[in-house]
Tab-separated table of C-alpha atoms in Angstrom:
chain	number	residue	atom	x	y	z
A	126	UNK	CA	62.194	104.871	55.898
A	127	UNK	CA	64.118	101.677	56.619
A	128	UNK	CA	62.451	98.757	54.871
A	129	UNK	CA	63.953	96.298	57.361
A	130	UNK	CA	63.390	97.735	60.824
A	131	UNK	CA	64.990	95.972	63.766
A	132	UNK	CA	62.311	93.813	65.401
A	133	UNK	CA	61.757	94.250	69.134
A	134	UNK	CA	64.023	92.013	71.155
A	135	UNK	CA	62.477	89.693	73.690
A	136	UNK	CA	63.449	86.467	75.323
A	137	UNK	CA	61.503	84.275	72.906
A	138	UNK	CA	63.258	85.649	69.822
A	139	UNK	CA	66.898	85.151	70.807
A	140	UNK	CA	68.623	83.476	67.809
A	141	UNK	CA	69.851	79.960	68.466
A	142	UNK	CA	72.259	79.661	65.528
A	143	UNK	CA	71.996	76.996	62.818
A	144	UNK	CA	69.099	74.564	63.171
A	145	UNK	CA	70.206	71.260	64.654
A	146	UNK	CA	68.447	68.223	65.955
A	147	UNK	CA	66.721	69.112	69.205
A	148	UNK	CA	68.610	68.008	72.272
A	149	UNK	CA	66.734	67.380	75.469
A	150	UNK	CA	68.001	69.633	78.264
A	151	UNK	CA	69.689	67.856	81.154
A	152	UNK	CA	67.219	66.701	83.757
A	153	UNK	CA	67.270	68.808	86.888
A	154	UNK	CA	66.984	66.600	89.924
A	155	UNK	CA	64.791	67.912	92.677
A	156	UNK	CA	67.035	68.827	95.608
A	157	UNK	CA	66.571	66.961	98.833
A	158	UNK	CA	64.766	69.002	101.471
A	159	UNK	CA	64.621	66.754	104.576
A	160	UNK	CA	67.222	64.946	106.686
A	161	UNK	CA	67.648	63.584	110.146
A	162	UNK	CA	70.213	65.557	112.145
A	163	UNK	CA	72.909	62.857	111.848
A	164	UNK	CA	72.308	62.535	108.101
A	165	UNK	CA	72.639	66.267	107.616
A	166	UNK	CA	75.890	66.418	109.579
A	167	UNK	CA	77.292	63.522	107.538
A	168	UNK	CA	76.278	65.002	104.179
A	169	UNK	CA	78.822	66.691	101.910
A	170	UNK	CA	77.764	69.780	100.019
A	171	UNK	CA	79.661	71.567	97.249
A	172	UNK	CA	80.887	75.082	97.915
A	173	UNK	CA	78.659	77.858	96.582
A	174	UNK	CA	79.294	78.745	92.957
A	175	UNK	CA	80.533	82.290	92.551
A	176	UNK	CA	79.793	84.572	89.629
A	177	UNK	CA	82.227	87.079	91.177
A	178	UNK	CA	84.292	85.471	93.972
A	179	UNK	CA	83.619	87.060	97.332
A	180	UNK	CA	80.911	89.377	96.001
A	181	UNK	CA	78.274	87.555	93.904
A	182	UNK	CA	77.443	83.965	94.830
A	183	UNK	CA	74.734	81.678	93.480
A	184	UNK	CA	71.329	82.777	94.724
A	185	UNK	CA	69.491	86.088	94.492
A	186	UNK	CA	71.485	89.292	94.992
A	187	UNK	CA	69.904	92.738	95.138
A	188	UNK	CA	72.038	95.456	93.565
A	189	UNK	CA	70.524	98.704	94.810
A	190	UNK	CA	71.497	102.332	94.510
A	191	UNK	CA	70.137	105.806	93.771
A	192	UNK	CA	69.068	106.714	90.215
A	193	UNK	CA	71.943	107.535	87.845
A	194	UNK	CA	74.575	106.315	90.314
A	195	UNK	CA	75.974	103.827	87.790
A	196	UNK	CA	74.161	100.558	88.618
A	197	UNK	CA	73.512	99.694	84.970
A	198	UNK	CA	77.118	100.391	83.986
A	199	UNK	CA	78.268	98.169	86.849
A	200	UNK	CA	75.880	95.301	86.081
A	201	UNK	CA	76.562	95.387	82.325
A	202	UNK	CA	80.298	95.426	83.004
A	203	UNK	CA	79.911	92.395	85.277
A	204	UNK	CA	77.869	90.635	82.596
A	205	UNK	CA	80.598	91.180	80.009
A	206	UNK	CA	83.333	90.057	82.409
A	207	UNK	CA	81.564	86.862	83.485
A	208	UNK	CA	80.509	85.969	79.926
A	209	UNK	CA	84.088	86.403	78.696
A	210	UNK	CA	85.767	84.839	81.739
A	211	UNK	CA	87.882	87.921	82.379
A	212	UNK	CA	88.310	90.104	85.439
A	213	UNK	CA	85.403	91.732	87.223
A	214	UNK	CA	86.100	95.277	88.409
A	215	UNK	CA	89.398	95.015	86.496
A	216	UNK	CA	90.927	92.944	89.311
A	217	UNK	CA	88.805	89.929	90.373
A	218	UNK	CA	89.290	86.832	88.132
A	219	UNK	CA	85.982	85.195	87.210
A	220	UNK	CA	85.139	81.896	85.577
A	221	UNK	CA	83.462	82.344	82.205
A	222	UNK	CA	80.016	81.105	81.276
A	223	UNK	CA	76.785	82.200	79.589
A	224	UNK	CA	75.085	85.276	81.042
A	225	UNK	CA	71.544	86.517	80.450
A	226	UNK	CA	71.158	90.297	80.768
A	227	UNK	CA	67.613	91.662	80.790
A	228	UNK	CA	68.050	95.378	80.013
A	229	UNK	CA	64.377	96.250	80.369
A	230	UNK	CA	64.854	100.037	80.394
A	231	UNK	CA	67.298	100.213	77.479
A	232	UNK	CA	67.214	100.160	73.697
A	233	UNK	CA	69.510	98.095	71.457
A	234	UNK	CA	71.270	101.285	70.359
A	235	UNK	CA	72.004	102.353	73.934
A	236	UNK	CA	73.262	98.885	74.823
A	237	UNK	CA	75.518	98.881	71.774
A	238	UNK	CA	76.951	102.274	72.744
A	239	UNK	CA	77.595	101.251	76.329
A	240	UNK	CA	79.177	97.946	75.385
A	241	UNK	CA	81.400	99.706	72.887
A	242	UNK	CA	82.797	101.900	75.679
A	243	UNK	CA	83.157	99.024	78.131
A	244	UNK	CA	84.847	96.712	75.623
A	245	UNK	CA	87.320	99.346	74.465
A	246	UNK	CA	87.911	97.653	71.126
A	247	UNK	CA	87.893	94.076	72.457
A	248	UNK	CA	85.644	91.493	70.850
A	249	UNK	CA	82.191	91.168	72.372
A	250	UNK	CA	81.617	87.789	74.076
A	251	UNK	CA	79.069	85.535	72.369
A	252	UNK	CA	78.163	84.137	75.773
A	253	UNK	CA	76.302	87.306	76.774
A	254	UNK	CA	72.636	87.338	75.723
A	255	UNK	CA	71.005	90.793	75.857
A	256	UNK	CA	67.227	91.146	75.982
A	257	UNK	CA	65.121	94.322	76.102
A	258	UNK	CA	61.645	92.830	76.555
A	259	UNK	CA	60.383	90.095	78.836
A	260	UNK	CA	57.014	89.501	80.500
A	261	UNK	CA	56.838	89.873	84.292
A	262	UNK	CA	57.548	86.825	86.424
A	263	UNK	CA	53.882	85.945	87.070
A	264	UNK	CA	52.891	86.401	83.412
A	265	UNK	CA	55.389	83.990	81.884
A	266	UNK	CA	58.706	85.629	82.709
A	267	UNK	CA	59.807	82.795	84.973
A	268	UNK	CA	59.129	80.239	82.241
A	269	UNK	CA	60.931	82.343	79.621
A	270	UNK	CA	64.067	82.643	81.775
A	271	UNK	CA	63.884	78.953	82.675
A	272	UNK	CA	63.734	78.100	78.978
A	273	UNK	CA	66.931	80.069	78.324
A	274	UNK	CA	68.630	78.376	81.267
A	275	UNK	CA	67.582	74.965	79.949
A	276	UNK	CA	69.242	75.824	76.639
A	277	UNK	CA	72.354	77.109	78.455
A	278	UNK	CA	73.092	74.558	81.181
A	279	UNK	CA	76.496	76.150	81.877
A	280	UNK	CA	74.987	79.572	82.598
A	281	UNK	CA	76.555	81.444	85.504
A	282	UNK	CA	74.470	84.572	85.934
A	283	UNK	CA	71.172	86.291	85.113
A	284	UNK	CA	70.918	90.078	85.518
A	285	UNK	CA	67.499	91.746	85.648
A	286	UNK	CA	67.742	95.509	85.120
A	287	UNK	CA	65.400	96.600	86.590
A	288	UNK	CA	63.560	94.372	89.051
A	289	UNK	CA	60.445	96.592	89.043
A	290	UNK	CA	59.815	95.629	85.404
A	291	UNK	CA	59.669	91.914	86.281
A	292	UNK	CA	57.815	91.767	89.588
A	293	UNK	CA	54.321	92.175	88.139
A	294	UNK	CA	51.142	93.104	89.973
A	295	UNK	CA	50.978	92.361	93.678
A	296	UNK	CA	48.554	89.574	94.619
A	297	UNK	CA	45.279	90.893	95.960
A	298	UNK	CA	44.606	90.759	99.653
A	299	UNK	CA	48.218	90.388	100.819
A	300	UNK	CA	50.345	92.792	102.823
A	301	UNK	CA	53.051	94.892	101.195
A	302	UNK	CA	55.702	92.796	102.969
A	303	UNK	CA	54.246	89.527	101.660
A	304	UNK	CA	53.909	90.962	98.150
A	305	UNK	CA	57.567	92.015	98.141
A	306	UNK	CA	58.664	88.631	99.489
A	307	UNK	CA	56.670	86.789	96.830
A	308	UNK	CA	58.071	88.963	94.024
A	309	UNK	CA	61.678	88.123	94.947
A	310	UNK	CA	60.634	84.502	95.435
A	311	UNK	CA	60.195	84.043	91.666
A	312	UNK	CA	63.877	84.850	91.117
A	313	UNK	CA	64.854	82.809	94.182
A	314	UNK	CA	63.270	79.646	92.779
A	315	UNK	CA	65.141	80.058	89.490
A	316	UNK	CA	68.454	80.709	91.242
A	317	UNK	CA	68.105	77.727	93.563
A	318	UNK	CA	66.855	75.301	90.901
A	319	UNK	CA	69.592	76.092	88.390
A	320	UNK	CA	72.374	76.915	90.860
A	321	UNK	CA	73.174	80.328	89.361
A	322	UNK	CA	73.518	83.929	90.487
A	323	UNK	CA	70.482	86.118	89.782
A	324	UNK	CA	71.103	89.850	90.183
A	325	UNK	CA	68.082	92.114	90.675
A	326	UNK	CA	68.914	95.762	89.970
A	327	UNK	CA	66.800	97.895	92.299
A	328	UNK	CA	66.496	101.370	93.810
A	329	UNK	CA	67.048	102.807	97.278
A	330	UNK	CA	64.920	105.194	99.301
A	331	UNK	CA	65.579	108.935	99.165
A	332	UNK	CA	66.157	108.977	102.926
A	333	UNK	CA	69.667	107.821	103.838
A	334	UNK	CA	70.251	105.539	106.821
A	335	UNK	CA	73.107	104.293	108.972
A	336	UNK	CA	72.073	100.722	108.046
A	337	UNK	CA	72.381	100.371	104.273
A	338	UNK	CA	69.908	97.453	104.287
A	339	UNK	CA	67.087	99.764	105.341
A	340	UNK	CA	67.776	101.999	102.338
A	341	UNK	CA	66.499	99.382	99.876
A	342	UNK	CA	63.239	100.608	98.350
A	343	UNK	CA	60.129	98.726	99.438
A	344	UNK	CA	59.486	96.754	102.591
A	345	UNK	CA	61.948	94.504	104.400
A	346	UNK	CA	60.420	91.630	102.441
A	347	UNK	CA	62.649	92.427	99.456
A	348	UNK	CA	65.970	92.276	101.303
A	349	UNK	CA	64.663	89.461	103.509
A	350	UNK	CA	63.889	87.191	100.563
A	351	UNK	CA	67.206	87.865	98.801
A	352	UNK	CA	70.338	85.882	99.605
A	353	UNK	CA	72.566	88.970	99.450
A	354	UNK	CA	72.187	92.732	99.251
A	355	UNK	CA	74.624	95.085	97.558
A	356	UNK	CA	74.152	98.844	97.860
A	357	UNK	CA	76.190	101.156	95.642
A	358	UNK	CA	76.735	104.719	96.870
A	359	UNK	CA	78.556	107.498	95.063
A	360	UNK	CA	78.664	111.170	96.066
A	361	UNK	CA	77.789	113.559	93.250
A	362	UNK	CA	80.880	115.047	91.673
A	363	UNK	CA	83.182	112.344	93.049
A	364	UNK	CA	84.535	109.394	91.104
A	365	UNK	CA	84.916	107.058	94.074
A	366	UNK	CA	82.023	104.902	95.249
A	367	UNK	CA	81.388	102.388	98.002
A	368	UNK	CA	79.796	98.981	97.405
A	369	UNK	CA	78.261	97.723	100.652
A	370	UNK	CA	77.783	93.939	100.631
A	371	UNK	CA	76.117	91.507	103.018
A	372	UNK	CA	74.418	88.152	102.609
A	373	UNK	CA	73.956	84.562	103.667
A	374	UNK	CA	76.992	83.234	101.799
A	375	UNK	CA	78.835	86.564	101.486
A	376	UNK	CA	80.839	88.188	104.257
A	377	UNK	CA	79.681	91.667	105.170
A	378	UNK	CA	82.159	94.059	103.611
A	379	UNK	CA	82.677	97.427	101.972
A	380	UNK	CA	84.553	97.824	98.686
A	381	UNK	CA	85.961	101.070	97.353
A	382	UNK	CA	85.300	101.550	93.631
A	383	UNK	CA	86.346	104.121	91.065
A	384	UNK	CA	84.120	104.980	88.095
A	385	UNK	CA	86.009	105.627	84.874
A	386	UNK	CA	83.988	108.085	82.773
A	387	UNK	CA	85.923	107.372	79.570
A	388	UNK	CA	85.237	103.614	79.622
A	389	UNK	CA	82.117	103.444	81.773
A	390	UNK	CA	83.812	100.832	83.951
A	391	UNK	CA	83.892	100.480	87.724
A	392	UNK	CA	87.336	99.541	89.082
A	393	UNK	CA	88.082	98.048	92.483
A	394	UNK	CA	90.484	100.170	94.527
A	395	UNK	CA	93.124	98.702	96.808
A	396	UNK	CA	92.696	98.780	100.553
A	397	UNK	CA	89.671	99.254	102.796
A	398	UNK	CA	86.928	101.619	101.747
A	399	UNK	CA	87.799	104.095	104.485
A	400	UNK	CA	91.197	104.671	102.863
A	401	UNK	CA	89.420	106.329	99.956
A	402	UNK	CA	86.633	108.230	101.714
A	403	UNK	CA	86.780	108.795	105.439
A	404	UNK	CA	90.515	109.407	105.679
A	405	UNK	CA	90.164	112.271	103.187
A	406	UNK	CA	87.647	113.915	105.509
A	407	UNK	CA	89.909	113.546	108.528
A	408	UNK	CA	92.939	114.818	106.632
A	409	UNK	CA	91.038	117.956	105.610
A	410	UNK	CA	89.892	118.544	109.192
A	411	UNK	CA	93.421	118.084	110.535
A	412	UNK	CA	94.883	120.542	108.035
A	413	UNK	CA	92.216	123.124	108.864
A	414	UNK	CA	92.631	122.788	112.643
A	415	UNK	CA	96.418	123.070	112.387
A	416	UNK	CA	95.987	126.283	110.398
A	417	UNK	CA	93.148	127.544	112.630
A	418	UNK	CA	93.589	126.281	116.207
A	419	UNK	CA	90.394	126.610	118.213
A	420	UNK	CA	88.148	126.060	115.181
A	421	UNK	CA	84.590	124.823	115.573
A	422	UNK	CA	82.890	122.276	113.247
A	423	UNK	CA	80.855	125.039	111.584
A	424	UNK	CA	84.132	126.784	110.697
A	425	UNK	CA	85.275	123.665	108.824
A	426	UNK	CA	82.121	123.348	106.701
A	427	UNK	CA	83.537	125.561	103.957
A	428	UNK	CA	86.462	123.172	103.486
A	429	UNK	CA	84.122	120.155	103.239
A	430	UNK	CA	81.156	121.271	101.115
A	431	UNK	CA	80.302	117.647	100.233
A	432	UNK	CA	79.934	116.646	103.911
A	433	UNK	CA	77.012	117.763	106.063
A	434	UNK	CA	77.646	119.607	109.334
A	435	UNK	CA	76.364	116.754	111.533
A	436	UNK	CA	78.898	114.366	109.973
A	437	UNK	CA	81.684	116.919	110.570
A	438	UNK	CA	80.664	117.178	114.238
A	439	UNK	CA	80.647	113.396	114.655
A	440	UNK	CA	83.994	113.080	112.862
A	441	UNK	CA	85.619	115.718	115.066
A	442	UNK	CA	84.274	113.996	118.168
A	443	UNK	CA	85.680	110.625	117.055
A	444	UNK	CA	89.017	112.214	116.175
A	445	UNK	CA	89.168	113.704	119.674
A	446	UNK	CA	88.398	110.278	121.169
A	447	UNK	CA	91.153	108.795	119.000
A	448	UNK	CA	93.701	111.398	120.106
A	449	UNK	CA	94.008	113.055	116.700
A	450	UNK	CA	92.481	116.283	118.031
A	451	UNK	CA	91.927	117.847	121.439
A	452	UNK	CA	88.738	119.602	122.469
A	453	UNK	CA	88.145	122.281	125.087
A	454	UNK	CA	85.058	122.838	127.226
A	455	UNK	CA	83.591	125.320	124.737
A	456	UNK	CA	83.676	122.825	121.846
A	457	UNK	CA	86.733	124.225	120.071
A	458	UNK	CA	89.256	121.845	118.509
A	459	UNK	CA	93.064	122.006	118.567
A	460	UNK	CA	95.771	119.840	116.961
A	461	UNK	CA	97.030	117.240	119.440
A	462	UNK	CA	100.660	117.286	118.322
A	463	UNK	CA	101.983	115.101	121.116
A	464	UNK	CA	99.572	112.283	120.380
A	465	UNK	CA	100.001	112.460	116.617
A	466	UNK	CA	103.785	112.296	116.764
A	467	UNK	CA	104.198	109.372	119.161
A	468	UNK	CA	106.617	106.776	117.855
A	469	UNK	CA	104.224	103.837	118.110
A	470	UNK	CA	102.121	105.099	115.207
A	471	UNK	CA	103.516	106.287	111.911
A	472	UNK	CA	102.109	109.608	110.709
A	473	UNK	CA	101.912	110.675	107.090
A	474	UNK	CA	104.087	113.659	106.327
A	475	UNK	CA	101.629	114.766	103.664
A	476	UNK	CA	98.346	114.779	105.573
A	477	UNK	CA	99.216	114.415	109.241
A	478	UNK	CA	96.910	111.381	109.387
A	479	UNK	CA	98.024	108.092	110.942
A	480	UNK	CA	99.194	105.777	108.174
A	481	UNK	CA	96.985	102.722	107.677
A	482	UNK	CA	98.784	99.510	108.734
A	483	UNK	CA	100.091	97.567	105.770
A	484	UNK	CA	98.209	94.410	106.725
A	485	UNK	CA	94.948	96.178	105.874
A	486	UNK	CA	95.952	96.347	102.206
A	487	UNK	CA	96.383	92.648	101.633
A	488	UNK	CA	92.965	92.279	100.051
A	489	UNK	CA	90.448	94.568	98.340
A	490	UNK	CA	87.681	95.695	100.648
A	491	UNK	CA	87.533	94.997	104.332
A	492	UNK	CA	85.101	93.045	106.438
A	493	UNK	CA	82.646	95.307	108.228
A	494	UNK	CA	83.489	93.885	111.619
A	495	UNK	CA	87.182	94.618	111.009
A	496	UNK	CA	86.741	98.285	110.116
A	497	UNK	CA	88.666	100.675	112.330
A	498	UNK	CA	86.862	101.773	115.460
A	499	UNK	CA	88.114	105.258	114.687
A	500	UNK	CA	85.772	105.668	111.733
A	501	UNK	CA	82.180	104.593	112.152
A	502	UNK	CA	79.514	104.007	109.496
A	503	UNK	CA	78.034	107.468	109.841
A	504	UNK	CA	81.195	109.029	108.517
A	505	UNK	CA	81.285	106.838	105.411
A	506	UNK	CA	77.617	107.546	104.892
A	507	UNK	CA	78.204	111.257	104.891
A	508	UNK	CA	80.721	110.974	102.074
A	509	UNK	CA	78.440	108.742	99.972
A	510	UNK	CA	75.325	110.872	99.959
């Protein structure tokens, strides 16, 4: 038996290095909370600080997704990237700074194994503090995290994996909505006071929805209290995933991601999310209809086992509206060759699908309001179940 077992890690036992004279933490001024209208319009405010530009801003962000979808790999990878000042998702430059990662469902051995894969032989950043035990927010967790932030005034991000471990018991006599709102409020106060990004890793409901916000587990009080909500979806057996993002300081967008099994890393893919999900569905339908003119949606189900029949019906209907297919009175579909070969729209010689305009590839992801009217949210949802 090992005579020197590893002691349990918790936030109070994080080593601080060599003993030095105590230094008082910088005083945090209480932010102003009242103005007259003319004073407010004349005031100058700094831009929000970003942990990951365009995706994670200062404030509370929910990172939700189904069990085993890869949320912990994603959040740990982000923690390593921000702590080292590297590139998040292998493509987004981030400014380095201390990161606190509360891995409340993991062991030190598992964390070591995962970091070894993610680092791929690179040196581990000293700016990332990993903790496996912390009391819930109401029982001293807020004070413990605040103490770490006082000792690390340049901190950029705190990740809590998972949020359920930190929320504590709901106050007696309050509604479920109020209890959820209060539980996120603990993290919100820390984020606002210290001007950092706090990421709460959370779960989604089993029932899928067209609105990804309603998939977050719990009442609307959780998403309502958070500054941003990120929902990660990945179909079983597929490497590609979609990160749905919306928030007060974050533009609503969808990002296509690829999970690398060998390294455990999530990579950001070029172009809008529909380039990597929906267009594959349409290409398969087009190929099938060209080979089997007069096919019905139920005939196509065998070619798209990962897509439910209702999504196939909706997709065929949208493709007919877009001129990619034609439909007769009995509900059979035919290839609309004339429409697909018009000169004003380039068609891929490989799939028969219209080629996405090049201006849609100038940035990763695409704002939700800019997504093509040809492919609605239901279609993306079907691929991500």
